[in-house]
Amino acid sequence: MLSIVTLGSGLTFLEAPQASAAANAVPAYEVKFLAKPELVLNTDGTPRSEVIQTLGLSSTARSISAEYFDTNALNLDQQGWNVRFRKKDDKNNYELTYKKRYPVINGDVNAALTLANQEGFDASDDNYEAEIDWGYGKQTLSFSNTKKVDTKATGVQLPSQQEALSMLLDKLPGKLKNWSSSNWGKQQLTQSRAYGPVTFQRYEGTWNGQELTLEVWPIRNAAGTGVENIVEISFKTTDTTTVSGLRTQLMQVLQNKNWLIPADGLKTQLILERY
């Protein structure tokens, strides 16, 4: 409803009511650690039996192919956006994911959530999943919008770059499309190319009653002469009361086995840098 406000001069104007601001989003957590490939993997890139037993992993992997789309100047990435195209070996669809990231400064999750809220990501938006990626030393807040497109392609076969880009443009969510100006995201994505693809192996299991995964990503090395395996061990939870304790326990297991790399890493950044 509009209310009529009368000024001291006798002039009147219509005043729109102030909208009540939506609450900050409530994120889930994904705890991620990097592991030493030379100590946790066999020479063929599969996890060693001790790793499988310690982490309760299946010895059978799921294969997944992923590629990212951005301009040559990485304009999307510079604005905190990543656009990913993915195919799992056991699914009859492609996954199209549009993700916005916010750094968490000095562990202040609420500050990151408030900034995201000011930019349109709040608790009322059920198109995006809020998540805190919690690594060895830093946290990152992300909002992901995932769309699925049916396909008859088998295994991890990806379509041509142009076909994938066409699908990504067709499903482009409004937040990215008009991010910094009208049609900005559409223009950037139209000018984008594929980074990748990378086909990685995911081993799933249960550790401490918690679903856990180990992924082996064969990513092009910095010199471009071959690949190096990036090993990531992670679990997801919506239980904010137990996530810190579980993270500490998992870190201690990896440290005690001398498997832990005491550093943060982002696979997406490596792929954008090296492909």
C-alpha atoms as an extended CHARMM CRD file, in Angstrom:
* protein
*
       275  EXT
         1         1  MET       CA              0.0000000000        0.0000000000        0.0000000000  PROA      1               0.0000000000
         2         2  LEU       CA              1.0920000000        3.5880000000       -0.6530000000  PROA      2               0.0000000000
         3         3  SER       CA              0.7970000000        6.2480000000        1.9960000000  PROA      3               0.0000000000
         4         4  ILE       CA              0.3580000000        9.9800000000        1.3400000000  PROA      4               0.0000000000
         5         5  VAL       CA              2.9040000000       12.1370000000        3.1370000000  PROA      5               0.0000000000
         6         6  THR       CA              2.2890000000       15.8830000000        3.5950000000  PROA      6               0.0000000000
         7         7  LEU       CA              5.3270000000       18.1180000000        3.8940000000  PROA      7               0.0000000000
         8         8  GLY       CA              5.3920000000       21.3210000000        5.9100000000  PROA      8               0.0000000000
         9         9  SER       CA              5.0590000000       23.3080000000        2.6910000000  PROA      9               0.0000000000
        10        10  GLY       CA              1.7300000000       21.6910000000        2.0310000000  PROA      10              0.0000000000
        11        11  LEU       CA              3.1090000000       19.5730000000       -0.8090000000  PROA      11              0.0000000000
        12        12  THR       CA              2.1550000000       15.9200000000       -0.8020000000  PROA      12              0.0000000000
        13        13  PHE       CA              3.8080000000       12.9020000000       -2.4060000000  PROA      13              0.0000000000
        14        14  LEU       CA              3.3410000000        9.1560000000       -2.4550000000  PROA      14              0.0000000000
        15        15  GLU       CA              5.7010000000        7.1400000000       -0.3310000000  PROA      15              0.0000000000
        16        16  ALA       CA              6.2480000000        3.4400000000       -1.0070000000  PROA      16              0.0000000000
        17        17  PRO       CA              6.5190000000        1.2680000000        2.0940000000  PROA      17              0.0000000000
        18        18  GLN       CA              9.9580000000       -0.0010000000        3.0030000000  PROA      18              0.0000000000
        19        19  ALA       CA             10.3100000000       -3.6710000000        2.1660000000  PROA      19              0.0000000000
        20        20  SER       CA             11.4110000000       -5.8340000000        5.0550000000  PROA      20              0.0000000000
        21        21  ALA       CA             14.8470000000       -7.1980000000        4.2570000000  PROA      21              0.0000000000
        22        22  ALA       CA             15.1390000000      -10.9590000000        3.9420000000  PROA      22              0.0000000000
        23        23  ALA       CA             17.3590000000      -12.7670000000        6.4140000000  PROA      23              0.0000000000
        24        24  ASN       CA             20.8480000000      -13.9300000000        5.5430000000  PROA      24              0.0000000000
        25        25  ALA       CA             21.1000000000      -17.3190000000        3.8700000000  PROA      25              0.0000000000
        26        26  VAL       CA             21.8550000000      -20.3520000000        6.0610000000  PROA      26              0.0000000000
        27        27  PRO       CA             24.7730000000      -22.2330000000        4.5020000000  PROA      27              0.0000000000
        28        28  ALA       CA             25.7050000000      -25.8780000000        4.6010000000  PROA      28              0.0000000000
        29        29  TYR       CA             29.3850000000      -26.7720000000        5.0180000000  PROA      29              0.0000000000
        30        30  GLU       CA             31.8560000000      -28.6710000000        2.8700000000  PROA      30              0.0000000000
        31        31  VAL       CA             35.1360000000      -29.4430000000        4.5980000000  PROA      31              0.0000000000
        32        32  LYS       CA             37.9790000000      -30.0240000000        2.1270000000  PROA      32              0.0000000000
        33        33  PHE       CA             41.5900000000      -31.1000000000        2.6200000000  PROA      33              0.0000000000
        34        34  LEU       CA             44.3250000000      -31.7100000000        0.0820000000  PROA      34              0.0000000000
        35        35  ALA       CA             46.2870000000      -34.9510000000        0.4320000000  PROA      35              0.0000000000
        36        36  LYS       CA             49.7720000000      -35.9300000000       -0.7420000000  PROA      36              0.0000000000
        37        37  PRO       CA             49.2850000000      -37.9230000000       -3.9570000000  PROA      37              0.0000000000
        38        38  GLU       CA             52.6460000000      -39.6750000000       -3.6270000000  PROA      38              0.0000000000
        39        39  LEU       CA             51.5770000000      -41.1280000000       -0.2640000000  PROA      39              0.0000000000
        40        40  VAL       CA             47.8520000000      -41.8290000000       -0.7350000000  PROA      40              0.0000000000
        41        41  LEU       CA             47.8060000000      -43.1170000000       -4.3310000000  PROA      41              0.0000000000
        42        42  ASN       CA             49.1590000000      -46.1820000000       -6.0710000000  PROA      42              0.0000000000
        43        43  THR       CA             51.2290000000      -45.6770000000       -9.2100000000  PROA      43              0.0000000000
        44        44  ASP       CA             48.0690000000      -46.1170000000      -11.3230000000  PROA      44              0.0000000000
        45        45  GLY       CA             46.3430000000      -43.2350000000       -9.5190000000  PROA      45              0.0000000000
        46        46  THR       CA             43.9900000000      -45.3310000000       -7.3780000000  PROA      46              0.0000000000
        47        47  PRO       CA             43.9040000000      -44.9210000000       -3.5770000000  PROA      47              0.0000000000
        48        48  ARG       CA             46.1620000000      -47.2140000000       -1.5870000000  PROA      48              0.0000000000
        49        49  SER       CA             44.4450000000      -49.9440000000        0.4300000000  PROA      49              0.0000000000
        50        50  GLU       CA             45.4020000000      -48.2780000000        3.7340000000  PROA      50              0.0000000000
        51        51  VAL       CA             43.6600000000      -45.0920000000        2.6180000000  PROA      51              0.0000000000
        52        52  ILE       CA             40.5340000000      -47.0080000000        1.5980000000  PROA      52              0.0000000000
        53        53  GLN       CA             40.4320000000      -48.8090000000        4.9510000000  PROA      53              0.0000000000
        54        54  THR       CA             41.1800000000      -45.7450000000        7.0850000000  PROA      54              0.0000000000
        55        55  LEU       CA             38.5430000000      -43.5620000000        5.4290000000  PROA      55              0.0000000000
        56        56  GLY       CA             35.9620000000      -46.2970000000        4.8130000000  PROA      56              0.0000000000
        57        57  LEU       CA             35.9900000000      -45.7580000000        1.0600000000  PROA      57              0.0000000000
        58        58  SER       CA             34.6280000000      -47.9500000000       -1.7030000000  PROA      58              0.0000000000
        59        59  SER       CA             37.3740000000      -49.2740000000       -3.9520000000  PROA      59              0.0000000000
        60        60  THR       CA             35.1740000000      -48.5850000000       -6.9900000000  PROA      60              0.0000000000
        61        61  ALA       CA             35.2160000000      -45.0620000000       -8.3600000000  PROA      61              0.0000000000
        62        62  ARG       CA             32.6610000000      -42.9370000000      -10.1450000000  PROA      62              0.0000000000
        63        63  SER       CA             34.0130000000      -41.0520000000      -13.1690000000  PROA      63              0.0000000000
        64        64  ILE       CA             32.9920000000      -37.4300000000      -13.7690000000  PROA      64              0.0000000000
        65        65  SER       CA             34.0380000000      -35.0320000000      -16.5520000000  PROA      65              0.0000000000
        66        66  ALA       CA             33.9940000000      -31.3020000000      -15.8860000000  PROA      66              0.0000000000
        67        67  GLU       CA             34.8940000000      -28.1720000000      -17.8060000000  PROA      67              0.0000000000
        68        68  TYR       CA             34.5700000000      -24.4780000000      -17.0040000000  PROA      68              0.0000000000
        69        69  PHE       CA             33.5950000000      -21.5910000000      -19.2560000000  PROA      69              0.0000000000
        70        70  ASP       CA             35.0590000000      -18.0930000000      -19.0860000000  PROA      70              0.0000000000
        71        71  THR       CA             36.5110000000      -15.4290000000      -21.3700000000  PROA      71              0.0000000000
        72        72  ASN       CA             40.2080000000      -15.4170000000      -22.2400000000  PROA      72              0.0000000000
        73        73  ALA       CA             40.6040000000      -12.5790000000      -19.7070000000  PROA      73              0.0000000000
        74        74  LEU       CA             38.6540000000      -14.5700000000      -17.0630000000  PROA      74              0.0000000000
        75        75  ASN       CA             36.0980000000      -11.7740000000      -16.6690000000  PROA      75              0.0000000000
        76        76  LEU       CA             33.5700000000      -14.0350000000      -14.9520000000  PROA      76              0.0000000000
        77        77  ASP       CA             36.1250000000      -15.3160000000      -12.4560000000  PROA      77              0.0000000000
        78        78  GLN       CA             37.2250000000      -11.7670000000      -11.6510000000  PROA      78              0.0000000000
        79        79  GLN       CA             33.6470000000      -11.0280000000      -10.5490000000  PROA      79              0.0000000000
        80        80  GLY       CA             33.5750000000      -14.1790000000       -8.4020000000  PROA      80              0.0000000000
        81        81  TRP       CA             31.5170000000      -16.2360000000      -10.8620000000  PROA      81              0.0000000000
        82        82  ASN       CA             32.2970000000      -19.7460000000      -12.1200000000  PROA      82              0.0000000000
        83        83  VAL       CA             30.3070000000      -21.5410000000      -14.8160000000  PROA      83              0.0000000000
        84        84  ARG       CA             30.7310000000      -25.3310000000      -14.8870000000  PROA      84              0.0000000000
        85        85  PHE       CA             29.5120000000      -28.0340000000      -17.2900000000  PROA      85              0.0000000000
        86        86  ARG       CA             29.6380000000      -31.5970000000      -15.9810000000  PROA      86              0.0000000000
        87        87  LYS       CA             28.6560000000      -35.1860000000      -16.8380000000  PROA      87              0.0000000000
        88        88  LYS       CA             28.6540000000      -38.1300000000      -14.4080000000  PROA      88              0.0000000000
        89        89  ASP       CA             29.1800000000      -41.6420000000      -15.7650000000  PROA      89              0.0000000000
        90        90  ASP       CA             25.9980000000      -43.0130000000      -14.1640000000  PROA      90              0.0000000000
        91        91  LYS       CA             23.6350000000      -40.1590000000      -15.0580000000  PROA      91              0.0000000000
        92        92  ASN       CA             21.6220000000      -39.4600000000      -18.2110000000  PROA      92              0.0000000000
        93        93  ASN       CA             21.8730000000      -35.6950000000      -17.8640000000  PROA      93              0.0000000000
        94        94  TYR       CA             24.3700000000      -32.8520000000      -17.9700000000  PROA      94              0.0000000000
        95        95  GLU       CA             24.8330000000      -30.6560000000      -14.9000000000  PROA      95              0.0000000000
        96        96  LEU       CA             25.1070000000      -26.9210000000      -15.5370000000  PROA      96              0.0000000000
        97        97  THR       CA             26.2460000000      -25.0000000000      -12.4540000000  PROA      97              0.0000000000
        98        98  TYR       CA             26.4940000000      -21.2370000000      -12.0050000000  PROA      98              0.0000000000
        99        99  LYS       CA             28.3910000000      -20.3720000000       -8.8170000000  PROA      99              0.0000000000
       100       100  LYS       CA             29.1240000000      -17.0600000000       -7.0960000000  PROA      100             0.0000000000
       101       101  ARG       CA             31.9120000000      -16.9930000000       -4.5130000000  PROA      101             0.0000000000
       102       102  TYR       CA             32.6220000000      -14.6460000000       -1.6150000000  PROA      102             0.0000000000
       103       103  PRO       CA             35.8180000000      -14.8130000000        0.4610000000  PROA      103             0.0000000000
       104       104  VAL       CA             35.3190000000      -15.2160000000        4.2070000000  PROA      104             0.0000000000
       105       105  ILE       CA             37.6890000000      -12.7210000000        5.8290000000  PROA      105             0.0000000000
       106       106  ASN       CA             39.2050000000      -13.6710000000        9.2090000000  PROA      106             0.0000000000
       107       107  GLY       CA             36.5790000000      -16.3670000000        9.7100000000  PROA      107             0.0000000000
       108       108  ASP       CA             33.7150000000      -13.8380000000        9.7150000000  PROA      108             0.0000000000
       109       109  VAL       CA             31.0390000000      -15.9050000000        7.9740000000  PROA      109             0.0000000000
       110       110  ASN       CA             28.2700000000      -13.4670000000        8.9220000000  PROA      110             0.0000000000
       111       111  ALA       CA             30.0290000000      -10.5700000000        7.1890000000  PROA      111             0.0000000000
       112       112  ALA       CA             30.2730000000      -12.6070000000        3.9670000000  PROA      112             0.0000000000
       113       113  LEU       CA             26.6080000000      -13.6310000000        4.2510000000  PROA      113             0.0000000000
       114       114  THR       CA             25.5730000000      -10.0160000000        4.8130000000  PROA      114             0.0000000000
       115       115  LEU       CA             27.5190000000       -8.8300000000        1.7650000000  PROA      115             0.0000000000
       116       116  ALA       CA             25.9310000000      -11.6080000000       -0.3040000000  PROA      116             0.0000000000
       117       117  ASN       CA             22.5140000000      -10.5680000000        1.0180000000  PROA      117             0.0000000000
       118       118  GLN       CA             23.1440000000       -6.9910000000       -0.1200000000  PROA      118             0.0000000000
       119       119  GLU       CA             23.9300000000       -8.3550000000       -3.5930000000  PROA      119             0.0000000000
       120       120  GLY       CA             20.7450000000      -10.4080000000       -3.7890000000  PROA      120             0.0000000000
       121       121  PHE       CA             21.6310000000      -13.7760000000       -2.2330000000  PROA      121             0.0000000000
       122       122  ASP       CA             19.4580000000      -14.2070000000        0.8480000000  PROA      122             0.0000000000
       123       123  ALA       CA             17.4050000000      -16.8000000000        2.6940000000  PROA      123             0.0000000000
       124       124  SER       CA             14.3770000000      -16.2680000000        0.4260000000  PROA      124             0.0000000000
       125       125  ASP       CA             16.1930000000      -17.3980000000       -2.7290000000  PROA      125             0.0000000000
       126       126  ASP       CA             15.6510000000      -21.1440000000       -3.1290000000  PROA      126             0.0000000000
       127       127  ASN       CA             17.3010000000      -21.2460000000       -6.5720000000  PROA      127             0.0000000000
       128       128  TYR       CA             20.7700000000      -21.1040000000       -5.0130000000  PROA      128             0.0000000000
       129       129  GLU       CA             22.4050000000      -23.3980000000       -2.4690000000  PROA      129             0.0000000000
       130       130  ALA       CA             24.5700000000      -21.5650000000        0.0550000000  PROA      130             0.0000000000
       131       131  GLU       CA             27.6930000000      -23.3680000000        1.2150000000  PROA      131             0.0000000000
       132       132  ILE       CA             30.8570000000      -22.6360000000        3.1690000000  PROA      132             0.0000000000
       133       133  ASP       CA             33.9040000000      -24.3740000000        1.6870000000  PROA      133             0.0000000000
       134       134  TRP       CA             36.1890000000      -24.8550000000        4.6960000000  PROA      134             0.0000000000
       135       135  GLY       CA             39.7280000000      -25.7870000000        3.7650000000  PROA      135             0.0000000000
       136       136  TYR       CA             42.9810000000      -26.0000000000        5.7000000000  PROA      136             0.0000000000
       137       137  GLY       CA             43.3410000000      -22.3080000000        6.4240000000  PROA      137             0.0000000000
       138       138  LYS       CA             40.5110000000      -20.4080000000        4.7970000000  PROA      138             0.0000000000
       139       139  GLN       CA             36.7860000000      -20.4160000000        4.1600000000  PROA      139             0.0000000000
       140       140  THR       CA             34.8400000000      -19.4020000000        1.0570000000  PROA      140             0.0000000000
       141       141  LEU       CA             31.1170000000      -18.7500000000        0.8190000000  PROA      141             0.0000000000
       142       142  SER       CA             29.4500000000      -19.8580000000       -2.3960000000  PROA      142             0.0000000000
       143       143  PHE       CA             25.9670000000      -19.7570000000       -3.9200000000  PROA      143             0.0000000000
       144       144  SER       CA             25.3110000000      -22.4170000000       -6.5700000000  PROA      144             0.0000000000
       145       145  ASN       CA             22.4710000000      -22.6840000000       -9.0640000000  PROA      145             0.0000000000
       146       146  THR       CA             22.4600000000      -26.0800000000      -10.8070000000  PROA      146             0.0000000000
       147       147  LYS       CA             20.3480000000      -26.9250000000      -13.8560000000  PROA      147             0.0000000000
       148       148  LYS       CA             20.0790000000      -30.3310000000      -15.5550000000  PROA      148             0.0000000000
       149       149  VAL       CA             19.6670000000      -31.1150000000      -19.2460000000  PROA      149             0.0000000000
       150       150  ASP       CA             18.7090000000      -34.6270000000      -20.3680000000  PROA      150             0.0000000000
       151       151  THR       CA             21.0730000000      -36.3990000000      -22.7430000000  PROA      151             0.0000000000
       152       152  LYS       CA             21.4710000000      -39.7580000000      -24.4350000000  PROA      152             0.0000000000
       153       153  ALA       CA             25.2500000000      -39.4480000000      -24.2150000000  PROA      153             0.0000000000
       154       154  THR       CA             26.8080000000      -42.3440000000      -22.3430000000  PROA      154             0.0000000000
       155       155  GLY       CA             29.5760000000      -42.3750000000      -19.7600000000  PROA      155             0.0000000000
       156       156  VAL       CA             31.3300000000      -39.0560000000      -19.2390000000  PROA      156             0.0000000000
       157       157  GLN       CA             31.1210000000      -37.9380000000      -22.8670000000  PROA      157             0.0000000000
       158       158  LEU       CA             30.7230000000      -34.1580000000      -23.1410000000  PROA      158             0.0000000000
       159       159  PRO       CA             29.1640000000      -32.3440000000      -26.0990000000  PROA      159             0.0000000000
       160       160  SER       CA             31.1490000000      -29.9960000000      -28.3350000000  PROA      160             0.0000000000
       161       161  GLN       CA             32.2350000000      -26.6960000000      -26.8270000000  PROA      161             0.0000000000
       162       162  GLN       CA             29.6160000000      -24.8120000000      -28.8710000000  PROA      162             0.0000000000
       163       163  GLU       CA             26.8160000000      -27.1800000000      -27.8440000000  PROA      163             0.0000000000
       164       164  ALA       CA             27.7600000000      -26.8990000000      -24.1760000000  PROA      164             0.0000000000
       165       165  LEU       CA             27.9360000000      -23.1190000000      -24.3990000000  PROA      165             0.0000000000
       166       166  SER       CA             24.5360000000      -22.9930000000      -26.0860000000  PROA      166             0.0000000000
       167       167  MET       CA             23.0030000000      -24.9790000000      -23.2070000000  PROA      167             0.0000000000
       168       168  LEU       CA             24.6970000000      -22.7780000000      -20.6100000000  PROA      168             0.0000000000
       169       169  LEU       CA             23.3500000000      -19.6430000000      -22.2830000000  PROA      169             0.0000000000
       170       170  ASP       CA             19.8690000000      -21.1450000000      -22.5590000000  PROA      170             0.0000000000
       171       171  LYS       CA             19.7500000000      -21.9050000000      -18.8060000000  PROA      171             0.0000000000
       172       172  LEU       CA             21.5520000000      -18.7140000000      -17.7090000000  PROA      172             0.0000000000
       173       173  PRO       CA             20.0330000000      -17.4940000000      -14.4190000000  PROA      173             0.0000000000
       174       174  GLY       CA             18.9950000000      -13.8700000000      -14.1080000000  PROA      174             0.0000000000
       175       175  LYS       CA             21.4440000000      -12.9890000000      -11.3360000000  PROA      175             0.0000000000
       176       176  LEU       CA             24.4400000000      -13.7770000000      -13.5230000000  PROA      176             0.0000000000
       177       177  LYS       CA             22.8430000000      -12.5120000000      -16.7250000000  PROA      177             0.0000000000
       178       178  ASN       CA             22.4530000000       -8.9850000000      -15.3320000000  PROA      178             0.0000000000
       179       179  TRP       CA             25.1930000000       -9.0970000000      -12.6920000000  PROA      179             0.0000000000
       180       180  SER       CA             26.9430000000       -5.7250000000      -13.0090000000  PROA      180             0.0000000000
       181       181  SER       CA             24.7830000000       -4.2900000000      -15.8030000000  PROA      181             0.0000000000
       182       182  SER       CA             22.0050000000       -5.3740000000      -18.1280000000  PROA      182             0.0000000000
       183       183  ASN       CA             23.0430000000       -8.5290000000      -20.0470000000  PROA      183             0.0000000000
       184       184  TRP       CA             26.6200000000       -8.3500000000      -18.6730000000  PROA      184             0.0000000000
       185       185  GLY       CA             26.7540000000      -12.0480000000      -17.8330000000  PROA      185             0.0000000000
       186       186  LYS       CA             25.2080000000      -13.0850000000      -21.1300000000  PROA      186             0.0000000000
       187       187  GLN       CA             27.7680000000      -11.0180000000      -23.0220000000  PROA      187             0.0000000000
       188       188  GLN       CA             30.6580000000      -12.4950000000      -21.0400000000  PROA      188             0.0000000000
       189       189  LEU       CA             29.4460000000      -16.0690000000      -21.4210000000  PROA      189             0.0000000000
       190       190  THR       CA             28.8300000000      -15.6030000000      -25.1490000000  PROA      190             0.0000000000
       191       191  GLN       CA             32.5090000000      -14.6900000000      -25.5170000000  PROA      191             0.0000000000
       192       192  SER       CA             33.6770000000      -17.5930000000      -23.3340000000  PROA      192             0.0000000000
       193       193  ARG       CA             35.5530000000      -20.7750000000      -24.1530000000  PROA      193             0.0000000000
       194       194  ALA       CA             35.9850000000      -24.1170000000      -22.4110000000  PROA      194             0.0000000000
       195       195  TYR       CA             38.7300000000      -24.6430000000      -19.8170000000  PROA      195             0.0000000000
       196       196  GLY       CA             39.3030000000      -28.3810000000      -19.5710000000  PROA      196             0.0000000000
       197       197  PRO       CA             37.7590000000      -30.8740000000      -19.6860000000  PROA      197             0.0000000000
       198       198  VAL       CA             39.1600000000      -32.8360000000      -16.7580000000  PROA      198             0.0000000000
       199       199  THR       CA             37.8830000000      -36.3320000000      -16.0070000000  PROA      199             0.0000000000
       200       200  PHE       CA             38.3010000000      -37.1750000000      -12.3320000000  PROA      200             0.0000000000
       201       201  GLN       CA             37.5890000000      -40.1660000000      -10.1150000000  PROA      201             0.0000000000
       202       202  ARG       CA             35.3930000000      -39.9690000000       -7.0320000000  PROA      202             0.0000000000
       203       203  TYR       CA             35.5790000000      -42.5940000000       -4.2800000000  PROA      203             0.0000000000
       204       204  GLU       CA             32.7410000000      -42.5000000000       -1.7610000000  PROA      204             0.0000000000
       205       205  GLY       CA             32.5480000000      -43.9210000000        1.7200000000  PROA      205             0.0000000000
       206       206  THR       CA             31.5480000000      -43.4620000000        5.3480000000  PROA      206             0.0000000000
       207       207  TRP       CA             33.9470000000      -42.2370000000        8.0160000000  PROA      207             0.0000000000
       208       208  ASN       CA             32.8750000000      -41.6130000000       11.6240000000  PROA      208             0.0000000000
       209       209  GLY       CA             29.2510000000      -41.9790000000       10.5360000000  PROA      209             0.0000000000
       210       210  GLN       CA             29.8060000000      -39.1900000000        8.0290000000  PROA      210             0.0000000000
       211       211  GLU       CA             29.5690000000      -39.5470000000        4.2380000000  PROA      211             0.0000000000
       212       212  LEU       CA             33.0080000000      -38.7410000000        2.8240000000  PROA      212             0.0000000000
       213       213  THR       CA             34.5910000000      -38.5890000000       -0.6270000000  PROA      213             0.0000000000
       214       214  LEU       CA             38.0920000000      -38.7780000000       -2.0360000000  PROA      214             0.0000000000
       215       215  GLU       CA             38.5850000000      -37.2930000000       -5.4940000000  PROA      215             0.0000000000
       216       216  VAL       CA             41.5740000000      -37.6890000000       -7.7860000000  PROA      216             0.0000000000
       217       217  TRP       CA             41.8570000000      -34.8620000000      -10.3330000000  PROA      217             0.0000000000
       218       218  PRO       CA             44.5090000000      -35.3190000000      -13.0660000000  PROA      218             0.0000000000
       219       219  ILE       CA             45.1330000000      -31.6490000000      -13.8900000000  PROA      219             0.0000000000
       220       220  ARG       CA             47.6100000000      -30.3300000000      -16.4540000000  PROA      220             0.0000000000
       221       221  ASN       CA             50.8480000000      -29.3880000000      -14.6900000000  PROA      221             0.0000000000
       222       222  ALA       CA             52.1670000000      -25.8280000000      -14.5690000000  PROA      222             0.0000000000
       223       223  ALA       CA             54.7160000000      -26.4900000000      -17.3200000000  PROA      223             0.0000000000
       224       224  GLY       CA             52.0700000000      -27.9850000000      -19.6000000000  PROA      224             0.0000000000
       225       225  THR       CA             54.1920000000      -31.0780000000      -20.1490000000  PROA      225             0.0000000000
       226       226  GLY       CA             51.9440000000      -33.5890000000      -18.4110000000  PROA      226             0.0000000000
       227       227  VAL       CA             49.4530000000      -33.9360000000      -15.5740000000  PROA      227             0.0000000000
       228       228  GLU       CA             49.6490000000      -33.9170000000      -11.7980000000  PROA      228             0.0000000000
       229       229  ASN       CA             47.1240000000      -35.5980000000       -9.5380000000  PROA      229             0.0000000000
       230       230  ILE       CA             45.2930000000      -33.3160000000       -7.1330000000  PROA      230             0.0000000000
       231       231  VAL       CA             43.7840000000      -35.3720000000       -4.2860000000  PROA      231             0.0000000000
       232       232  GLU       CA             40.9400000000      -33.8540000000       -2.2820000000  PROA      232             0.0000000000
       233       233  ILE       CA             39.2590000000      -35.4540000000        0.7310000000  PROA      233             0.0000000000
       234       234  SER       CA             35.9710000000      -33.8720000000        1.7780000000  PROA      234             0.0000000000
       235       235  PHE       CA             32.6450000000      -34.2000000000        3.5310000000  PROA      235             0.0000000000
       236       236  LYS       CA             29.4350000000      -32.1320000000        3.5290000000  PROA      236             0.0000000000
       237       237  THR       CA             27.1240000000      -31.4190000000        6.4240000000  PROA      237             0.0000000000
       238       238  THR       CA             24.2670000000      -29.1050000000        7.3600000000  PROA      238             0.0000000000
       239       239  ASP       CA             24.9800000000      -29.6290000000       11.0720000000  PROA      239             0.0000000000
       240       240  THR       CA             26.7630000000      -26.4670000000       12.1500000000  PROA      240             0.0000000000
       241       241  THR       CA             27.1720000000      -27.7770000000       15.7050000000  PROA      241             0.0000000000
       242       242  THR       CA             29.3290000000      -30.7590000000       14.7390000000  PROA      242             0.0000000000
       243       243  VAL       CA             31.1910000000      -29.5350000000       11.6400000000  PROA      243             0.0000000000
       244       244  SER       CA             34.1080000000      -27.9920000000       13.5380000000  PROA      244             0.0000000000
       245       245  GLY       CA             34.7290000000      -31.0940000000       15.6500000000  PROA      245             0.0000000000
       246       246  LEU       CA             34.4910000000      -33.4450000000       12.6630000000  PROA      246             0.0000000000
       247       247  ARG       CA             36.8590000000      -31.2260000000       10.6920000000  PROA      247             0.0000000000
       248       248  THR       CA             39.4160000000      -31.3230000000       13.5120000000  PROA      248             0.0000000000
       249       249  GLN       CA             39.1420000000      -35.1160000000       13.7560000000  PROA      249             0.0000000000
       250       250  LEU       CA             39.6100000000      -35.6100000000       10.0160000000  PROA      250             0.0000000000
       251       251  MET       CA             42.5590000000      -33.2200000000        9.9650000000  PROA      251             0.0000000000
       252       252  GLN       CA             44.1950000000      -35.1530000000       12.8260000000  PROA      252             0.0000000000
       253       253  VAL       CA             43.7540000000      -38.4740000000       11.0220000000  PROA      253             0.0000000000
       254       254  LEU       CA             45.3690000000      -37.0760000000        7.8760000000  PROA      254             0.0000000000
       255       255  GLN       CA             48.1760000000      -35.4210000000        9.8570000000  PROA      255             0.0000000000
       256       256  ASN       CA             48.9030000000      -38.5620000000       11.8650000000  PROA      256             0.0000000000
       257       257  LYS       CA             49.2290000000      -40.5520000000        8.6260000000  PROA      257             0.0000000000
       258       258  ASN       CA             51.3800000000      -37.7770000000        7.0720000000  PROA      258             0.0000000000
       259       259  TRP       CA             48.8450000000      -37.5700000000        4.2350000000  PROA      259             0.0000000000
       260       260  LEU       CA             47.7840000000      -33.9530000000        4.7340000000  PROA      260             0.0000000000
       261       261  ILE       CA             49.0460000000      -31.0730000000        2.5910000000  PROA      261             0.0000000000
       262       262  PRO       CA             48.9480000000      -28.1000000000        5.0000000000  PROA      262             0.0000000000
       263       263  ALA       CA             47.6680000000      -25.6520000000        2.3960000000  PROA      263             0.0000000000
       264       264  ASP       CA             44.5030000000      -24.5210000000        0.6430000000  PROA      264             0.0000000000
       265       265  GLY       CA             43.8320000000      -25.1660000000       -3.0010000000  PROA      265             0.0000000000
       266       266  LEU       CA             41.0590000000      -24.5020000000       -5.4680000000  PROA      266             0.0000000000
       267       267  LYS       CA             40.7980000000      -26.9200000000       -8.3790000000  PROA      267             0.0000000000
       268       268  THR       CA             38.7680000000      -24.4310000000      -10.3740000000  PROA      268             0.0000000000
       269       269  GLN       CA             41.5720000000      -21.8610000000      -10.2540000000  PROA      269             0.0000000000
       270       270  LEU       CA             44.1780000000      -24.3920000000      -11.3840000000  PROA      270             0.0000000000
       271       271  ILE       CA             42.0220000000      -25.3780000000      -14.3690000000  PROA      271             0.0000000000
       272       272  LEU       CA             41.4090000000      -21.7450000000      -15.3230000000  PROA      272             0.0000000000
       273       273  GLU       CA             45.1390000000      -21.0290000000      -15.0760000000  PROA      273             0.0000000000
       274       274  ARG       CA             46.4100000000      -24.0760000000      -16.9570000000  PROA      274             0.0000000000
       275       275  TYR       CA             43.9330000000      -24.7740000000      -19.7820000000  PROA      275             0.0000000000
